[in-house]
Amino acid sequence: MNISKNQSLPLIGWREYLALPQLGVKEIKAKIDTGAKTSALHAFNVNVVERENQEIVEFEIHPIQKDNQTSVVATAPLLEYRTVKNSGGIAETRPVIETKIILGDISWAIALTLTNRDSMGFRMLLGRDAVKNRFLVDTGNSFLHHLKV
C-alpha cells in the first residue's frame, strides 16, 4: 500500500466534534462516514422559501445528541436537491446547502444534505466528499481534534 503522497494529511478519528458557524452551531458530534458520499445534517421543520429571487432553506437543528429540547434555527441558500439513499437503502430527495465547517483549526466549505436523523445515533455525518484529500481517517480513534472556535 502506497500512502506516501498522503502522509502529510492530518489524521481524524471515526467521530469528531465540528462547528458550523454560519448555521449558529458551535459544536456538534459527527460520525466520519467514508461509506457515505455526501454529508448529512439532522434538520427538521425544513421549509424552502423565496427571498429576493433566491431560494432559501429555513430549518431547525438539534445539535446535541439525544437532546430534542435544544434547537438552533438556521437559514441557508438552497444549492440544489439531491437524491440520496439513506442507511436503509431507500432513496430520498433532500435539500442541499453549502456551509463552512470547522474541525480543529481547519475550516472549509462543504455541501450538506438536510434530513431527519432523529432515529440515528449521530446528528451529523461527514461523508467522503468532505474529507477526501484533506484528512486520513483513523478508524481506531475518536476526537483527535479540539474545536478552536
GROMACS .gro file of C-alpha atoms in nm:
model
  149
    1MET     CA    1   0.000   0.000   0.000
    2ASN     CA    2   0.142   0.337  -0.102
    3ILE     CA    3   0.024   0.629   0.111
    4SER     CA    4   0.341   0.835   0.091
    5LYS     CA    5   0.167   1.115  -0.100
    6ASN     CA    6  -0.093   1.140   0.181
    7GLN     CA    7   0.140   1.115   0.482
    8SER     CA    8   0.125   1.490   0.534
    9LEU     CA    9  -0.256   1.484   0.570
   10PRO     CA   10  -0.381   1.522   0.928
   11LEU     CA   11  -0.549   1.230   1.100
   12ILE     CA   12  -0.908   1.243   1.221
   13GLY     CA   13  -1.093   0.985   1.426
   14TRP     CA   14  -1.409   0.799   1.325
   15ARG     CA   15  -1.603   1.063   1.520
   16GLU     CA   16  -1.512   1.424   1.583
   17TYR     CA   17  -1.664   1.743   1.718
   18LEU     CA   18  -1.727   2.005   1.449
   19ALA     CA   19  -1.863   2.358   1.434
   20LEU     CA   20  -2.097   2.502   1.171
   21PRO     CA   21  -2.057   2.875   1.240
   22GLN     CA   22  -2.274   3.001   0.952
   23LEU     CA   23  -2.560   2.793   1.092
   24GLY     CA   24  -2.507   2.900   1.454
   25VAL     CA   25  -2.387   2.556   1.567
   26LYS     CA   26  -2.089   2.592   1.800
   27GLU     CA   27  -2.041   2.219   1.845
   28ILE     CA   28  -2.190   1.901   1.700
   29LYS     CA   29  -2.067   1.543   1.726
   30ALA     CA   30  -2.023   1.396   1.379
   31LYS     CA   31  -1.955   1.047   1.254
   32ILE     CA   32  -1.693   1.036   0.982
   33ASP     CA   33  -1.861   0.811   0.727
   34THR     CA   34  -1.642   0.724   0.430
   35GLY     CA   35  -1.919   0.492   0.311
   36ALA     CA   36  -2.141   0.795   0.252
   37LYS     CA   37  -2.054   1.018  -0.043
   38THR     CA   38  -2.248   1.317   0.086
   39SER     CA   39  -2.251   1.475   0.431
   40ALA     CA   40  -2.584   1.493   0.614
   41LEU     CA   41  -2.718   1.709   0.897
   42HIS     CA   42  -3.019   1.639   1.116
   43ALA     CA   43  -3.277   1.906   1.033
   44PHE     CA   44  -3.649   1.940   1.097
   45ASN     CA   45  -3.918   2.197   1.019
   46VAL     CA   46  -3.745   2.234   0.682
   47ASN     CA   47  -3.906   2.492   0.453
   48VAL     CA   48  -3.785   2.638   0.125
   49VAL     CA   49  -3.889   2.999   0.069
   50GLU     CA   50  -3.806   3.257  -0.193
   51ARG     CA   51  -3.636   3.580  -0.089
   52GLU     CA   52  -3.508   3.838  -0.337
   53ASN     CA   53  -3.529   3.586  -0.624
   54GLN     CA   54  -3.326   3.326  -0.434
   55GLU     CA   55  -3.446   3.002  -0.275
   56ILE     CA   56  -3.361   2.991   0.096
   57VAL     CA   57  -3.391   2.689   0.325
   58GLU     CA   58  -3.522   2.762   0.673
   59PHE     CA   59  -3.476   2.478   0.924
   60GLU     CA   60  -3.410   2.380   1.283
   61ILE     CA   61  -3.125   2.167   1.416
   62HIS     CA   62  -3.094   1.962   1.734
   63PRO     CA   63  -2.714   1.985   1.764
   64ILE     CA   64  -2.678   1.779   2.082
   65GLN     CA   65  -2.701   1.402   2.055
   66LYS     CA   66  -3.005   1.258   2.243
   67ASP     CA   67  -3.134   1.611   2.321
   68ASN     CA   68  -3.456   1.708   2.146
   69GLN     CA   69  -3.505   2.025   2.353
   70THR     CA   70  -3.205   2.234   2.249
   71SER     CA   71  -3.253   2.365   1.897
   72VAL     CA   72  -3.090   2.613   1.664
   73VAL     CA   73  -3.286   2.795   1.394
   74ALA     CA   74  -3.085   2.836   1.074
   75THR     CA   75  -3.117   2.956   0.716
   76ALA     CA   76  -2.900   2.900   0.412
   77PRO     CA   77  -2.929   2.941   0.036
   78LEU     CA   78  -3.059   2.630  -0.139
   79LEU     CA   79  -2.781   2.486  -0.353
   80GLU     CA   80  -2.984   2.206  -0.514
   81TYR     CA   81  -3.191   1.899  -0.440
   82ARG     CA   82  -3.012   1.566  -0.435
   83THR     CA   83  -3.146   1.211  -0.426
   84VAL     CA   84  -2.959   1.013  -0.163
   85LYS     CA   85  -3.005   0.657  -0.040
   86ASN     CA   86  -3.048   0.652   0.336
   87SER     CA   87  -2.895   0.387   0.563
   88GLY     CA   88  -3.192   0.161   0.490
   89GLY     CA   89  -3.126   0.182   0.115
   90ILE     CA   90  -3.435   0.394   0.046
   91ALA     CA   91  -3.390   0.688  -0.194
   92GLU     CA   92  -3.482   1.027  -0.051
   93THR     CA   93  -3.468   1.368  -0.219
   94ARG     CA   94  -3.307   1.619   0.014
   95PRO     CA   95  -3.230   1.990   0.003
   96VAL     CA   96  -2.858   2.064  -0.019
   97ILE     CA   97  -2.685   2.368   0.126
   98GLU     CA   98  -2.323   2.477   0.133
   99THR     CA   99  -2.177   2.587   0.464
  100LYS     CA  100  -1.847   2.643   0.639
  101ILE     CA  101  -1.729   2.368   0.871
  102ILE     CA  102  -1.458   2.385   1.137
  103LEU     CA  103  -1.274   2.073   1.252
  104GLY     CA  104  -0.992   2.155   1.494
  105ASP     CA  105  -0.812   2.451   1.342
  106ILE     CA  106  -0.911   2.370   0.983
  107SER     CA  107  -1.212   2.524   0.810
  108TRP     CA  108  -1.357   2.476   0.463
  109ALA     CA  109  -1.693   2.475   0.283
  110ILE     CA  110  -1.891   2.155   0.232
  111ALA     CA  111  -2.217   2.053   0.068
  112LEU     CA  112  -2.459   1.928   0.329
  113THR     CA  113  -2.790   1.748   0.281
  114LEU     CA  114  -3.069   1.818   0.530
  115THR     CA  115  -3.268   1.523   0.660
  116ASN     CA  116  -3.442   1.399   0.973
  117ARG     CA  117  -3.184   1.194   1.166
  118ASP     CA  118  -3.381   1.178   1.494
  119SER     CA  119  -3.364   0.799   1.498
  120MET     CA  120  -2.993   0.789   1.414
  121GLY     CA  121  -2.705   0.783   1.662
  122PHE     CA  122  -2.534   1.091   1.520
  123ARG     CA  123  -2.691   1.425   1.429
  124MET     CA  124  -2.434   1.470   1.152
  125LEU     CA  125  -2.244   1.251   0.908
  126LEU     CA  126  -1.929   1.385   0.746
  127GLY     CA  127  -1.911   1.200   0.414
  128ARG     CA  128  -1.613   1.117   0.198
  129ASP     CA  129  -1.656   1.416  -0.036
  130ALA     CA  130  -1.596   1.643   0.264
  131VAL     CA  131  -1.282   1.465   0.388
  132LYS     CA  132  -1.110   1.341   0.071
  133ASN     CA  133  -0.769   1.495   0.006
  134ARG     CA  134  -0.792   1.674   0.344
  135PHE     CA  135  -0.762   1.401   0.608
  136LEU     CA  136  -0.676   1.040   0.674
  137VAL     CA  137  -0.932   0.863   0.893
  138ASP     CA  138  -0.802   0.663   1.189
  139THR     CA  139  -1.093   0.424   1.248
  140GLY     CA  140  -0.949   0.313   1.583
  141ASN     CA  141  -0.961   0.657   1.742
  142SER     CA  142  -1.210   0.933   1.822
  143PHE     CA  143  -1.196   1.304   1.895
  144LEU     CA  144  -0.839   1.368   1.778
  145HIS     CA  145  -0.907   1.742   1.735
  146HIS     CA  146  -1.029   2.010   1.973
  147LEU     CA  147  -1.251   2.286   1.844
  148LYS     CA  148  -1.088   2.626   1.828
  149VAL     CA  149  -1.395   2.842   1.773
   0.00000   0.00000   0.00000
